mmCIF file of C-alpha atoms and ligand atoms in Angstrom:
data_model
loop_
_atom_site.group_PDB
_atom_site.id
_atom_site.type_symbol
_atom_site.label_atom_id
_atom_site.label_comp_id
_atom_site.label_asym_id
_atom_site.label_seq_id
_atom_site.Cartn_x
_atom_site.Cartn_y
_atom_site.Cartn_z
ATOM 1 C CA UNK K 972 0.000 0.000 0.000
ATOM 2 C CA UNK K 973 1.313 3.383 -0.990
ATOM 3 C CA UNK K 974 1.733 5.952 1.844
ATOM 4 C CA UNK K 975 2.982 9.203 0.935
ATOM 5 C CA UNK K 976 0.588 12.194 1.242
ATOM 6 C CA UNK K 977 1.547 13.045 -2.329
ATOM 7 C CA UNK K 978 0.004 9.553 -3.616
ATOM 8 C CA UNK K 979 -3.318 8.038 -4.048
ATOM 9 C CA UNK K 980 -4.358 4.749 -5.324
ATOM 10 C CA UNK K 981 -7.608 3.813 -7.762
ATOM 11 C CA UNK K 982 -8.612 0.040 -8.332
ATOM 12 C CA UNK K 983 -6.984 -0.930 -11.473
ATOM 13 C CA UNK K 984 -10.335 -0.908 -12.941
ATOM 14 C CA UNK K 985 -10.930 3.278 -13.208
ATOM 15 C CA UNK K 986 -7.148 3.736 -14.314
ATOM 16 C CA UNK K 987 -8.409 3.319 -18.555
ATOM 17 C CA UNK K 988 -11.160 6.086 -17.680
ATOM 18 C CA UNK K 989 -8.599 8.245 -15.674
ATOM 19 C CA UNK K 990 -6.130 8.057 -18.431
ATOM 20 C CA UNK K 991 -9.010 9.381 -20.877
ATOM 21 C CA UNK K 992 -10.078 11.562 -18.655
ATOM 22 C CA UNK K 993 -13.871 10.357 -18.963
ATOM 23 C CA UNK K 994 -12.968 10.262 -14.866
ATOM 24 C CA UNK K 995 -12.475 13.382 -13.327
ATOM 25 C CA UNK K 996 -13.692 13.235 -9.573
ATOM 26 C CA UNK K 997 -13.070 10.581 -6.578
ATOM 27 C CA UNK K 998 -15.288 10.087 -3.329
ATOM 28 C CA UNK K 999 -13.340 9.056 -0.338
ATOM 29 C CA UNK K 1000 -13.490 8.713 3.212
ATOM 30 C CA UNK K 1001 -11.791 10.791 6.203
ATOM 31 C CA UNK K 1002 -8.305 9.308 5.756
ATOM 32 C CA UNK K 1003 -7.537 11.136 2.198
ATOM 33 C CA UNK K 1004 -9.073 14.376 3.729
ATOM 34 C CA UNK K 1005 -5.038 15.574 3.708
ATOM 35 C CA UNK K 1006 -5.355 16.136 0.158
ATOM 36 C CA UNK K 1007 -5.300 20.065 -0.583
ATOM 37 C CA UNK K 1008 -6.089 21.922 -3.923
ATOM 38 C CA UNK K 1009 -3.359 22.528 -6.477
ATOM 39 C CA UNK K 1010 -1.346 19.417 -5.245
ATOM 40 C CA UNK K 1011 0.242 17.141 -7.484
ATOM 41 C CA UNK K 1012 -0.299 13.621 -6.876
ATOM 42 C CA UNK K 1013 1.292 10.264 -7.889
ATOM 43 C CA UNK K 1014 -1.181 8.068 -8.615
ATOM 44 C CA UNK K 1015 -0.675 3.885 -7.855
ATOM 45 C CA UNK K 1016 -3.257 0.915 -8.611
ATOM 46 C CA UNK K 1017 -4.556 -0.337 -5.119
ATOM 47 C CA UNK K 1018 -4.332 -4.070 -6.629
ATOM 48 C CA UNK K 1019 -0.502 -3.578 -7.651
ATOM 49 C CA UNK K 1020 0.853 -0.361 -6.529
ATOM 50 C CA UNK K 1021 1.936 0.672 -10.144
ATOM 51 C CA UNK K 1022 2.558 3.997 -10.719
ATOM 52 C CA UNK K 1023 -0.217 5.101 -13.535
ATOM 53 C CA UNK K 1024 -0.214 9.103 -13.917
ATOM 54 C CA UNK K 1025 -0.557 12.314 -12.017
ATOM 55 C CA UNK K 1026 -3.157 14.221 -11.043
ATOM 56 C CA UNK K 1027 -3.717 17.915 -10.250
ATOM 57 C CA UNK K 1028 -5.956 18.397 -7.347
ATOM 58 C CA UNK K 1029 -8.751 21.266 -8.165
ATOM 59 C CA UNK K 1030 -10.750 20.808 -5.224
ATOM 60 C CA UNK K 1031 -11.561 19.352 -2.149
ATOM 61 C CA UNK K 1032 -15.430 19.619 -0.435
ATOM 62 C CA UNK K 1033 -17.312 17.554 1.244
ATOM 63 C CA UNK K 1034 -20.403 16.093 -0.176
ATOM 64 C CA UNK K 1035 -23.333 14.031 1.730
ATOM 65 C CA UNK K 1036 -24.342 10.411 0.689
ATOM 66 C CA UNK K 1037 -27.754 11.734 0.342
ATOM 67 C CA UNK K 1038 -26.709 14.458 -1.870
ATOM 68 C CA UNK K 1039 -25.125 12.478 -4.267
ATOM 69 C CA UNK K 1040 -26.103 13.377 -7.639
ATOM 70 C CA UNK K 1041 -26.230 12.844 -11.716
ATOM 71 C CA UNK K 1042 -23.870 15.027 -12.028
ATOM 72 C CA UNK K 1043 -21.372 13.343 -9.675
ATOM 73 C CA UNK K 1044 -21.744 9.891 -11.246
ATOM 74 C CA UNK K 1045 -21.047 11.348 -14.724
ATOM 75 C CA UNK K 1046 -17.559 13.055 -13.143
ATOM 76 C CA UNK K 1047 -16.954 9.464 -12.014
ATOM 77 C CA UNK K 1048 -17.964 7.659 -15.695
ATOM 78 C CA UNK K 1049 -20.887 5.825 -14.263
ATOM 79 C CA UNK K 1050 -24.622 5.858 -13.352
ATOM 80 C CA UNK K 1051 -25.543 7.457 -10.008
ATOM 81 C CA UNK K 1052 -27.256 4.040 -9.038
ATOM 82 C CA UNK K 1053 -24.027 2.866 -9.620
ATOM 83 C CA UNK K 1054 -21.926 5.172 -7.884
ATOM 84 C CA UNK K 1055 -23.782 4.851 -4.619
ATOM 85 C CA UNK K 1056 -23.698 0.985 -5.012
ATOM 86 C CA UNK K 1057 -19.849 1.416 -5.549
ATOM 87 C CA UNK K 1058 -19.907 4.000 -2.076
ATOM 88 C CA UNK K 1059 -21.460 1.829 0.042
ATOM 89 C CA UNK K 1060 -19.290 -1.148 -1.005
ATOM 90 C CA UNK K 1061 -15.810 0.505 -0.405
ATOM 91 C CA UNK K 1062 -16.892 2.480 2.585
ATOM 92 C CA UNK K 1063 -19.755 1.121 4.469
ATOM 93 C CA UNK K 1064 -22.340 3.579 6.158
ATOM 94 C CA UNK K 1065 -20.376 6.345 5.713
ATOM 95 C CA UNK K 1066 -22.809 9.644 5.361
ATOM 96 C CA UNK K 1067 -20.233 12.132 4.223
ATOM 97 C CA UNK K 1068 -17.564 12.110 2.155
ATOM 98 C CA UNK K 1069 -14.659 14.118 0.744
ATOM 99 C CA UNK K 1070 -15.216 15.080 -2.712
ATOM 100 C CA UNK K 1071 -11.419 15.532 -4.524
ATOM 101 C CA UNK K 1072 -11.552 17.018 -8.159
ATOM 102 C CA UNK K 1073 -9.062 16.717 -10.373
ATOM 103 C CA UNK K 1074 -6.949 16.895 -13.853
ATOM 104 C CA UNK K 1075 -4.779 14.669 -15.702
ATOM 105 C CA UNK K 1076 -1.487 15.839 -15.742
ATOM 106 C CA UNK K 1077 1.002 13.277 -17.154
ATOM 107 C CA UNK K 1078 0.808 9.691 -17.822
ATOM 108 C CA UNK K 1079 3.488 6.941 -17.258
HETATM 109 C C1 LIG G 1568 -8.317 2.040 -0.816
HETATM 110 C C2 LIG G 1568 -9.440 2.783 -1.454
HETATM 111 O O1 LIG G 1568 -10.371 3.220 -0.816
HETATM 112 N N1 LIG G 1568 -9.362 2.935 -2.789
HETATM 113 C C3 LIG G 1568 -10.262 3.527 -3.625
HETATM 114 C C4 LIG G 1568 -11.370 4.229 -3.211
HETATM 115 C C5 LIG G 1568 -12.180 4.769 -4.167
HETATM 116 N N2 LIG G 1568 -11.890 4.585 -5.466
HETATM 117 C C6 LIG G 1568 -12.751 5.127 -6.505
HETATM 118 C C7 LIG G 1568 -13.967 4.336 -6.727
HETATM 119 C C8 LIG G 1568 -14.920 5.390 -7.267
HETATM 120 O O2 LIG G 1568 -14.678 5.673 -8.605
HETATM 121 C C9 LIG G 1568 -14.538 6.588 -6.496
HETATM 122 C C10 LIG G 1568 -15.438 6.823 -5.354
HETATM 123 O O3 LIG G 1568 -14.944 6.366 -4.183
HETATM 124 O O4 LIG G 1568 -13.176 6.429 -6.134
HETATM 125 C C11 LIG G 1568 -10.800 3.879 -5.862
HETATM 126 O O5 LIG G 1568 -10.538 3.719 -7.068
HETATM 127 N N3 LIG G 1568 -9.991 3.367 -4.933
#
């Protein structure tokens, strides 16, 4: 597991749609809440920890389950039935969550 506060990880499966860019927000919990706008960050496969591509953070807010919306699950390539399906399996129960926008800026 990569631990730097510069890095972040994505299951292998959302690096093709980072690398296109059709991906352009994450949801996470409490424990990435260190990332701060206009950071560049290193980005690793959780499966493999393979260096993929950087990202430019653009922002950081925090964002309630309930308020999840269409327009969130298109930032993330997916339906919002989907993306809450997706929320609830990676972090159980969890009712608000750190919403980290950001930018492609180099591939490996
Ligand atoms: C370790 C860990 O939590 N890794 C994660 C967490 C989230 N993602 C992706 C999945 C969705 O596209 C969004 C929403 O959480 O972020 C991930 O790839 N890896």
């Amino acid at each position: 597991m990569t631990k730097s506060m510069n890095n972040i990880s994505f299951f292998e499966r959302f690096e093709a749609d980072i690398l296109a860019k059709r991906k352009t927000i994450t949801l996470r919990d409490e424990s990435e809440s260190h990332v701060k706008v206009g950071q560049i960050l290193n980005v690793y496969t959780f499966e493999s920890d393979r260096e993929f591509c950087k990202i430019h953070v653009r922002g950081v807010t925090l964002v309630a389950f309930d308020a999840l919306e269409q327009r969130h699950a298109e930032q993330e390539n997916m339906t919002l039935a989907q993306l809450k399906a997706l929320i609830q399996e990676i972090y159980p129960g969890i009712s608000v969550l750190f919403l980290i926008e950001f930018s492609l800026v180099e591939s490996r």
